[in-house]
């Protein structure tokens, strides 16, 4: 689940999710 962006922890968690998912989407293309 995506954490709310209004907290520092939420921003960090969302950033990790992006870093984890972006390489996967690049491989699929």
Backbone as XML, in Angstrom:
<?xml version="1.0"?>
<chain id="A" units="angstrom">
  <residue number="1" name="UNK">
    <atom name="N" x="0.849" y="-1.207" z="0.000"/>
    <atom name="CA" x="0.000" y="0.000" z="0.000"/>
    <atom name="C" x="0.878" y="1.249" z="0.000"/>
  </residue>
  <residue number="2" name="UNK">
    <atom name="N" x="0.391" y="2.287" z="-0.616"/>
    <atom name="CA" x="1.154" y="3.529" z="-0.712"/>
    <atom name="C" x="0.894" y="4.376" z="0.528"/>
  </residue>
  <residue number="3" name="UNK">
    <atom name="N" x="1.963" y="4.838" z="1.142"/>
    <atom name="CA" x="1.826" y="5.677" z="2.339"/>
    <atom name="C" x="1.474" y="7.099" z="1.926"/>
  </residue>
  <residue number="4" name="UNK">
    <atom name="N" x="0.775" y="7.827" z="2.762"/>
    <atom name="CA" x="0.440" y="9.223" z="2.453"/>
    <atom name="C" x="1.692" y="10.077" z="2.312"/>
  </residue>
  <residue number="5" name="UNK">
    <atom name="N" x="1.648" y="11.039" z="1.403"/>
    <atom name="CA" x="2.831" y="11.854" z="1.112"/>
    <atom name="C" x="3.038" y="12.982" z="2.104"/>
  </residue>
  <residue number="6" name="UNK">
    <atom name="N" x="2.113" y="13.154" z="3.063"/>
    <atom name="CA" x="2.227" y="14.302" z="3.972"/>
    <atom name="C" x="3.224" y="14.049" z="5.100"/>
  </residue>
  <residue number="7" name="UNK">
    <atom name="N" x="3.838" y="12.872" z="5.131"/>
    <atom name="CA" x="4.830" y="12.588" z="6.169"/>
    <atom name="C" x="6.159" y="12.232" z="5.516"/>
  </residue>
  <residue number="8" name="UNK">
    <atom name="N" x="7.251" y="12.477" z="6.228"/>
    <atom name="CA" x="8.576" y="12.163" z="5.692"/>
    <atom name="C" x="8.700" y="10.665" z="5.446"/>
  </residue>
  <residue number="9" name="UNK">
    <atom name="N" x="8.151" y="9.873" z="6.372"/>
    <atom name="CA" x="8.213" y="8.419" z="6.212"/>
    <atom name="C" x="7.432" y="7.987" z="4.983"/>
  </residue>
  <residue number="10" name="UNK">
    <atom name="N" x="6.288" y="8.628" z="4.775"/>
    <atom name="CA" x="5.474" y="8.298" z="3.608"/>
    <atom name="C" x="6.215" y="8.585" z="2.314"/>
  </residue>
  <residue number="11" name="UNK">
    <atom name="N" x="6.895" y="9.722" z="2.252"/>
    <atom name="CA" x="7.652" y="10.071" z="1.051"/>
    <atom name="C" x="8.759" y="9.052" z="0.811"/>
  </residue>
  <residue number="12" name="UNK">
    <atom name="N" x="9.463" y="8.674" z="1.863"/>
    <atom name="CA" x="10.556" y="7.717" z="1.720"/>
    <atom name="C" x="10.007" y="6.375" z="1.250"/>
  </residue>
  <residue number="13" name="UNK">
    <atom name="N" x="8.865" y="5.969" z="1.798"/>
    <atom name="CA" x="8.286" y="4.675" z="1.427"/>
    <atom name="C" x="7.855" y="4.694" z="-0.029"/>
  </residue>
  <residue number="14" name="UNK">
    <atom name="N" x="7.225" y="5.781" z="-0.454"/>
    <atom name="CA" x="6.804" y="5.878" z="-1.849"/>
    <atom name="C" x="8.018" y="5.879" z="-2.773"/>
  </residue>
  <residue number="15" name="UNK">
    <atom name="N" x="9.093" y="6.523" z="-2.349"/>
    <atom name="CA" x="10.299" y="6.556" z="-3.179"/>
    <atom name="C" x="10.858" y="5.153" z="-3.369"/>
  </residue>
  <residue number="16" name="UNK">
    <atom name="N" x="10.867" y="4.362" z="-2.286"/>
    <atom name="CA" x="11.374" y="2.991" z="-2.413"/>
    <atom name="C" x="10.491" y="2.188" z="-3.356"/>
  </residue>
  <residue number="17" name="UNK">
    <atom name="N" x="9.183" y="2.411" z="-3.288"/>
    <atom name="CA" x="8.273" y="1.686" z="-4.176"/>
    <atom name="C" x="8.571" y="2.040" z="-5.626"/>
  </residue>
  <residue number="18" name="UNK">
    <atom name="N" x="8.795" y="3.322" z="-5.919"/>
    <atom name="CA" x="9.100" y="3.739" z="-7.282"/>
    <atom name="C" x="10.396" y="3.103" z="-7.763"/>
  </residue>
  <residue number="19" name="UNK">
    <atom name="N" x="11.418" y="3.131" z="-6.926"/>
    <atom name="CA" x="12.725" y="2.577" z="-7.307"/>
    <atom name="C" x="12.618" y="1.080" z="-7.556"/>
  </residue>
  <residue number="20" name="UNK">
    <atom name="N" x="11.722" y="0.404" z="-6.828"/>
    <atom name="CA" x="11.561" y="-1.037" z="-6.990"/>
    <atom name="C" x="10.753" y="-1.370" z="-8.233"/>
  </residue>
  <residue number="21" name="UNK">
    <atom name="N" x="9.740" y="-0.559" z="-8.531"/>
    <atom name="CA" x="8.820" y="-0.888" z="-9.623"/>
    <atom name="C" x="9.339" y="-0.423" z="-10.983"/>
  </residue>
  <residue number="22" name="UNK">
    <atom name="N" x="10.006" y="0.740" z="-11.025"/>
    <atom name="CA" x="10.438" y="1.271" z="-12.316"/>
    <atom name="C" x="11.303" y="0.287" z="-13.109"/>
  </residue>
  <residue number="23" name="UNK">
    <atom name="N" x="12.311" y="-0.357" z="-12.540"/>
    <atom name="CA" x="13.110" y="-1.319" z="-13.307"/>
    <atom name="C" x="12.265" y="-2.465" z="-13.848"/>
  </residue>
  <residue number="24" name="UNK">
    <atom name="N" x="11.241" y="-2.885" z="-13.110"/>
    <atom name="CA" x="10.385" y="-3.975" z="-13.581"/>
    <atom name="C" x="9.605" y="-3.536" z="-14.814"/>
  </residue>
  <residue number="25" name="UNK">
    <atom name="N" x="9.089" y="-2.315" z="-14.802"/>
    <atom name="CA" x="8.312" y="-1.845" z="-15.946"/>
    <atom name="C" x="9.222" y="-1.648" z="-17.154"/>
  </residue>
  <residue number="26" name="UNK">
    <atom name="N" x="10.470" y="-1.274" z="-16.927"/>
    <atom name="CA" x="11.402" y="-1.106" z="-18.041"/>
    <atom name="C" x="11.710" y="-2.452" z="-18.688"/>
  </residue>
  <residue number="27" name="UNK">
    <atom name="N" x="11.809" y="-3.504" z="-17.899"/>
    <atom name="CA" x="12.082" y="-4.836" z="-18.456"/>
    <atom name="C" x="10.928" y="-5.323" z="-19.316"/>
  </residue>
  <residue number="28" name="UNK">
    <atom name="N" x="9.705" y="-5.003" z="-18.906"/>
    <atom name="CA" x="8.533" y="-5.493" z="-19.638"/>
    <atom name="C" x="8.464" y="-4.887" z="-21.033"/>
  </residue>
  <residue number="29" name="UNK">
    <atom name="N" x="8.898" y="-3.637" z="-21.193"/>
    <atom name="CA" x="8.824" y="-2.981" z="-22.503"/>
    <atom name="C" x="9.697" y="-3.699" z="-23.529"/>
  </residue>
</chain>
